[in-house]
CSV table of C-alpha atoms in Angstrom, one decimal:
chain,number,residue,atom,x,y,z
B,70,MET,CA,248.8,-9.1,291.6
B,71,LEU,CA,249.7,-11.8,294.1
B,72,LYS,CA,248.8,-10.2,297.4
B,73,HIS,CA,245.5,-8.5,296.4
B,74,GLY,CA,244.5,-10.4,293.3
B,75,LEU,CA,244.4,-7.3,291.1
B,76,ASP,CA,244.6,-7.1,287.3
B,77,PRO,CA,246.5,-4.1,286.0
B,78,ALA,CA,244.4,-4.2,282.8
B,79,ASP,CA,241.1,-4.0,284.8
B,80,GLY,CA,239.5,-0.8,283.4
B,81,ARG,CA,236.8,-0.4,286.0
B,82,ARG,CA,236.5,2.8,288.0
B,83,PRO,CA,237.4,2.7,291.7
B,84,ASP,CA,234.6,1.5,294.0
B,85,ARG,CA,232.6,4.3,295.6
B,86,LEU,CA,230.7,4.5,298.9
B,87,THR,CA,227.1,5.2,299.0
B,88,GLY,CA,226.0,8.7,300.0
B,89,ASP,CA,225.0,7.5,303.5
B,90,GLU,CA,228.3,5.6,304.0
B,91,LEU,CA,230.3,8.7,302.9
B,92,ALA,CA,228.3,10.9,305.2
B,93,CYS,CA,229.0,8.6,308.1
B,94,ARG,CA,232.7,8.7,307.5
B,95,ARG,CA,232.7,12.4,307.2
B,96,GLN,CA,230.8,12.8,310.4
B,97,ALA,CA,233.3,10.7,312.2
B,98,MET,CA,236.0,13.0,311.1
B,99,GLU,CA,234.0,16.2,311.2
B,100,ARG,CA,236.3,18.2,313.5
B,101,PHE,CA,239.4,17.2,311.5
B,102,LEU,CA,237.8,18.1,308.2
B,103,ARG,CA,236.7,21.5,309.6
B,104,VAL,CA,240.2,22.3,310.7
B,105,ALA,CA,241.8,21.1,307.5
B,106,ALA,CA,239.4,23.0,305.1
B,107,PRO,CA,241.3,26.4,305.1
B,108,GLN,CA,244.5,24.6,304.4
B,109,LEU,CA,242.9,22.8,301.5
B,110,ASP,CA,241.6,26.1,300.1
B,111,GLN,CA,245.1,27.6,300.3
B,112,LEU,CA,246.7,24.6,298.6
B,113,PHE,CA,244.1,24.6,295.9
B,114,GLY,CA,244.7,28.3,295.3
B,115,LEU,CA,248.3,27.5,294.5
B,116,VAL,CA,247.8,24.5,292.2
B,117,GLY,CA,244.2,24.6,291.0
B,118,LEU,CA,244.9,26.8,288.0
B,119,SER,CA,247.3,24.2,286.6
B,120,GLY,CA,244.5,21.6,286.4
B,121,CYS,CA,245.2,19.9,289.7
B,122,ASN,CA,242.7,18.1,291.9
B,123,VAL,CA,243.2,18.4,295.7
B,124,LEU,CA,242.0,15.4,297.7
B,125,LEU,CA,241.9,14.6,301.4
B,126,THR,CA,241.3,11.0,302.5
B,127,ASP,CA,240.9,9.0,305.7
B,128,ALA,CA,243.4,6.3,306.8
B,129,GLU,CA,241.7,3.7,304.6
B,130,GLY,CA,242.0,5.7,301.4
B,131,VAL,CA,238.4,6.9,301.1
B,132,VAL,CA,238.2,10.4,299.6
B,133,LEU,CA,236.4,12.6,302.1
B,134,ASP,CA,236.9,16.1,300.7
B,135,GLN,CA,238.3,17.7,297.6
B,136,ARG,CA,238.9,20.9,295.7
B,137,VAL,CA,238.7,21.0,291.9
B,138,ASN,CA,237.9,23.5,289.1
B,139,GLU,CA,234.6,23.0,287.4
B,140,ALA,CA,236.3,22.8,284.0
B,141,ASP,CA,238.3,19.8,285.2
B,142,ALA,CA,235.7,18.1,287.3
B,143,GLU,CA,234.2,15.8,284.7
B,144,GLN,CA,237.6,14.3,283.8
B,145,PHE,CA,238.6,13.7,287.5
B,146,ARG,CA,235.1,12.2,288.1
B,147,HIS,CA,235.7,9.8,285.2
B,148,TRP,CA,239.0,8.7,286.7
B,149,GLY,CA,237.4,8.1,290.1
B,150,LEU,CA,239.3,10.9,291.8
B,151,TRP,CA,236.2,12.0,293.6
B,152,GLN,CA,234.6,12.1,297.0
B,153,GLY,CA,233.6,8.6,298.3
B,154,THR,CA,235.9,6.6,296.0
B,155,ILE,CA,238.4,4.1,297.6
B,156,TRP,CA,242.1,4.5,296.7
B,157,SER,CA,243.7,2.0,299.0
B,158,GLU,CA,246.6,-0.2,297.7
B,159,ALA,CA,244.4,-3.2,298.2
B,160,ALA,CA,241.8,-1.7,295.9
B,161,GLN,CA,244.0,0.0,293.3
B,162,GLY,CA,247.5,-1.3,293.6
B,163,THR,CA,250.3,1.3,293.5
B,164,ASN,CA,248.8,4.8,293.5
B,165,GLY,CA,249.6,8.0,295.3
B,166,ILE,CA,247.0,7.8,298.1
B,167,GLY,CA,247.2,4.1,298.7
B,168,THR,CA,251.0,3.8,298.6
B,169,CYS,CA,251.4,6.9,300.9
B,170,LEU,CA,249.1,5.3,303.4
B,171,ALA,CA,250.6,1.8,303.1
B,172,GLU,CA,254.2,3.1,303.7
B,173,GLY,CA,253.4,6.1,305.9
B,174,ARG,CA,255.6,8.4,304.0
B,175,GLN,CA,255.5,11.1,301.3
B,176,VAL,CA,255.4,9.7,297.8
B,177,THR,CA,255.0,10.8,294.1
B,178,ILE,CA,253.5,8.3,291.7
B,179,HIS,CA,254.2,9.6,288.2
B,180,ARG,CA,252.1,8.3,285.3
B,181,GLU,CA,253.4,4.8,284.4
B,182,GLU,CA,254.4,4.1,288.0
B,183,HIS,CA,250.7,3.4,288.7
B,184,PHE,CA,249.7,-0.2,288.9
B,185,ARG,CA,246.5,0.0,286.9
B,186,THR,CA,246.8,0.9,283.2
B,187,ARG,CA,243.7,3.2,283.4
B,188,ASN,CA,245.6,5.4,286.0
B,189,THR,CA,248.8,5.9,284.0
B,190,ALA,CA,247.8,9.2,282.6
B,191,MET,CA,247.9,10.8,286.1
B,192,SER,CA,250.6,12.1,288.4
B,193,CYS,CA,249.9,12.0,292.1
B,194,MET,CA,251.8,13.7,294.9
B,195,ASP,CA,250.9,12.6,298.4
B,196,ALA,CA,251.9,13.2,302.1
B,197,PRO,CA,250.6,11.4,305.2
B,198,ILE,CA,248.9,13.3,308.1
B,199,TRP,CA,249.4,11.9,311.6
B,200,GLY,CA,246.9,12.3,314.4
B,201,PRO,CA,247.4,13.6,317.9
B,202,ASP,CA,247.5,10.0,319.1
B,203,GLY,CA,250.5,9.2,316.8
B,204,ARG,CA,248.4,7.1,314.5
B,205,LEU,CA,248.0,7.6,310.7
B,206,LEU,CA,245.0,9.8,310.2
B,207,ALA,CA,244.7,10.8,306.6
B,208,ALA,CA,246.5,11.4,303.3
B,209,LEU,CA,246.7,14.7,301.4
B,210,ASP,CA,246.8,14.2,297.6
B,211,VAL,CA,247.3,16.5,294.6
B,212,SER,CA,246.6,14.8,291.3
B,213,SER,CA,247.1,16.0,287.8
B,214,ALA,CA,246.5,14.6,284.3
B,215,ARG,CA,248.4,17.1,282.3
B,216,ALA,CA,250.5,15.4,279.6
B,217,ASP,CA,253.1,18.1,279.7
B,218,GLN,CA,253.6,17.8,283.5
B,219,THR,CA,257.3,17.0,284.2
B,220,GLU,CA,258.8,15.2,287.1
B,221,ARG,CA,260.6,18.5,288.1
B,222,TYR,CA,257.2,20.3,288.3
B,223,ASN,CA,255.9,17.3,290.3
B,224,ARG,CA,258.7,17.9,292.8
B,225,LEU,CA,257.6,21.5,293.3
B,226,ILE,CA,254.0,20.4,293.9
B,227,SER,CA,255.2,17.6,296.2
B,228,ALA,CA,257.0,20.1,298.4
B,229,GLN,CA,253.9,22.2,298.8
B,230,VAL,CA,251.8,19.1,299.6
B,231,ALA,CA,254.2,18.1,302.3
B,232,GLN,CA,254.2,21.6,303.8
B,233,THR,CA,250.4,21.7,303.8
B,234,ALA,CA,250.1,18.2,305.4
B,235,ARG,CA,252.5,19.4,308.2
B,236,ALA,CA,250.3,22.5,308.7
B,237,ILE,CA,247.1,20.5,308.9
B,238,GLU,CA,248.7,18.1,311.4
B,239,ALA,CA,249.9,21.0,313.6
B,240,VAL,CA,246.6,22.9,313.5
B,241,PHE,CA,244.7,19.8,314.4
B,242,PHE,CA,247.1,18.9,317.2
B,243,ARG,CA,246.6,22.4,318.7
B,244,ALA,CA,242.8,22.0,318.3
B,245,SER,CA,242.9,18.7,320.1
B,246,PHE,CA,244.5,20.3,323.3
B,247,PRO,CA,242.5,23.5,323.6
B,248,GLY,CA,243.5,24.1,327.2
B,249,ALA,CA,247.2,23.5,326.9
B,250,ARG,CA,250.2,25.5,325.8
B,251,ILE,CA,251.8,24.2,322.6
B,252,VAL,CA,255.6,24.0,322.8
B,253,ALA,CA,257.9,23.4,319.8
B,254,ALA,CA,260.4,20.7,320.9
B,255,ASP,CA,262.9,21.8,318.2
B,256,ASP,CA,263.0,24.0,315.1
B,257,SER,CA,262.8,21.2,312.6
B,258,THR,CA,261.0,22.1,309.4
B,259,GLU,CA,260.7,18.5,308.3
B,260,ALA,CA,257.9,17.6,310.8
B,261,ALA,CA,255.7,19.1,313.5
B,262,VAL,CA,257.6,18.4,316.7
B,263,LEU,CA,255.1,19.7,319.2
B,264,LEU,CA,254.2,19.1,322.8
B,265,ALA,CA,251.0,20.0,324.6
B,266,VAL,CA,251.8,21.2,328.1
B,267,ASP,CA,249.1,21.7,330.8
B,268,LYS,CA,248.9,24.3,333.6
B,269,ASP,CA,251.2,22.2,335.8
B,270,ASP,CA,253.9,22.1,333.1
B,271,LEU,CA,253.3,18.5,332.4
B,272,ALA,CA,253.5,17.3,328.8
B,273,ILE,CA,250.1,15.6,328.1
B,274,GLY,CA,250.3,15.3,324.3
B,275,ALA,CA,252.9,14.9,321.6
B,276,THR,CA,252.8,14.8,317.8
B,277,ARG,CA,254.2,11.7,316.1
B,278,ALA,CA,257.5,13.5,315.3
B,279,ALA,CA,257.8,14.6,318.9
B,280,ARG,CA,257.1,11.1,320.1
B,281,ARG,CA,259.9,9.7,318.0
B,282,ALA,CA,262.4,12.5,318.8
B,283,LEU,CA,261.8,12.3,322.6
B,284,GLY,CA,261.3,8.6,322.9
B,285,LEU,CA,257.7,8.7,324.0
B,286,GLU,CA,254.9,6.2,323.5
B,287,ARG,CA,254.6,5.4,319.8
B,288,GLU,CA,250.8,5.6,319.8
B,289,GLY,CA,247.9,6.4,322.1
B,290,ALA,CA,247.9,8.7,325.1
B,291,ILE,CA,251.3,9.6,326.6
B,292,ARG,CA,252.1,9.3,330.3
B,293,PRO,CA,252.3,12.9,331.7
B,294,ARG,CA,255.9,13.9,332.2
B,295,PRO,CA,257.4,17.3,333.3
B,296,ALA,CA,258.0,19.2,330.1
B,297,ALA,CA,261.4,20.4,331.5
B,298,ASP,CA,262.6,16.8,331.7
B,299,LEU,CA,261.6,16.1,328.1
B,300,LEU,CA,263.2,19.3,326.8
B,301,GLY,CA,266.4,18.8,328.7
B,302,ARG,CA,266.3,22.0,330.7
B,303,ASP,CA,268.9,22.3,333.5
B,304,ASP,CA,267.4,23.2,336.8
B,305,GLU,CA,268.8,22.6,340.2
B,306,MET,CA,265.5,23.3,342.0
B,307,THR,CA,263.1,20.4,342.5
B,308,GLY,CA,259.6,19.9,343.9
B,309,PHE,CA,257.9,22.8,345.5
B,310,ASP,CA,260.7,25.2,344.8
B,311,LYS,CA,260.0,25.0,341.1
B,312,ALA,CA,256.2,25.5,341.6
B,313,GLU,CA,256.8,28.5,344.0
B,314,ARG,CA,259.3,30.1,341.6
B,315,ALA,CA,256.8,29.8,338.7
B,316,ALA,CA,254.0,31.3,340.9
B,317,VAL,CA,256.2,34.2,342.0
B,318,ALA,CA,257.4,34.8,338.4
B,319,ARG,CA,253.8,34.9,337.1
B,320,ALA,CA,252.7,37.3,339.8
B,321,LEU,CA,255.6,39.6,339.0
B,322,ALA,CA,254.9,39.4,335.3
B,323,ARG,CA,251.2,40.3,335.8
B,324,ALA,CA,252.2,43.2,338.0
B,325,GLU,CA,254.7,44.4,335.4
B,326,GLY,CA,257.5,44.0,337.9
B,327,ASN,CA,255.8,45.9,340.7
B,328,VAL,CA,256.8,43.9,343.8
B,329,SER,CA,254.1,45.5,346.1
B,330,ALA,CA,251.3,44.6,343.7
B,331,ALA,CA,252.7,41.1,343.2
B,332,ALA,CA,252.8,40.6,347.0
B,333,ARG,CA,249.2,41.7,347.3
B,334,ALA,CA,248.2,39.3,344.6
B,335,LEU,CA,250.0,36.5,346.3
B,336,GLY,CA,248.5,37.4,349.7
B,337,ILE,CA,251.8,37.9,351.4
B,338,GLY,CA,253.8,40.9,352.7
B,339,ARG,CA,256.2,42.8,350.6
B,340,ALA,CA,259.2,41.9,352.8
B,341,THR,CA,258.2,38.2,352.6
B,342,LEU,CA,258.1,38.4,348.9
B,343,TYR,CA,261.6,40.0,348.7
B,344,ARG,CA,263.0,37.1,350.9
B,345,ARG,CA,261.4,34.5,348.7
B,346,MET,CA,262.6,36.2,345.5
B,347,ALA,CA,266.2,36.2,346.8
B,348,ARG,CA,265.9,32.5,347.7
B,349,LEU,CA,264.5,31.6,344.3
B,350,GLY,CA,266.9,33.7,342.4
B,351,LEU,CA,264.4,36.2,341.1
B,352,GLY,CA,265.2,39.9,340.8
B,353,GLU,CA,262.9,42.9,340.8
B,354,LYS,CA,263.0,43.0,337.0
B,355,SER,CA,261.7,39.4,336.6
B,356,GLY,CA,258.3,40.7,335.6
């Protein structure tokens, strides 16, 4: 009421973008929406029959994509839970999408916890989605207006929303670094802790969770660093020895452990390769 000048009794529907404005926003996030679509389909397959509406927004709370049953569509359209509507906190006060984006965390806003009176018939479960640059990119929302929906049931849906948001974040991160290897920095199930590593074993990208876990730049491009340094691998070799060992190991692997074939691929003699393997600590079975 004080910060945004909102009236909880205001019964107007949420503002909605024009068709051209929505098309422009969708075009700007076309690659992300394309990657996220299969995950939205899967989530809707789990919650759609219980009368839920699945929504995906941008970082400003504008609904860009959704999944809803035809039988429930008119009701959700009436409430403004529809493509093109604006659900930021500045526009609607406390609500699932807006509060999730404002606080950058997973939230559940159950019925009377909504700011506007017209929204108190709904339960909204939301999770943020972070972009490859570490910035908040979107919110994933599942909304329901079932009167018999309990908070316990909301917790089950909320867990599925969080899991789907992490999956979308991870898939989009992989798609953003098509030429890199994707390395899991740890086995955490709470967030996507992923690094993108180039052909020189330099980390060139990191998810938000990886940035926080490894002390990298909070937002934007990261300064390339050896992946081994970030992952804490112990290795006494430095410089060209590491590169040579990696090259020999790859040649042996491609040759399925055949030293003669690996030597030919490297353009050196078999005896020379044996000497280098001994110096680098590689055995004949390294392939």
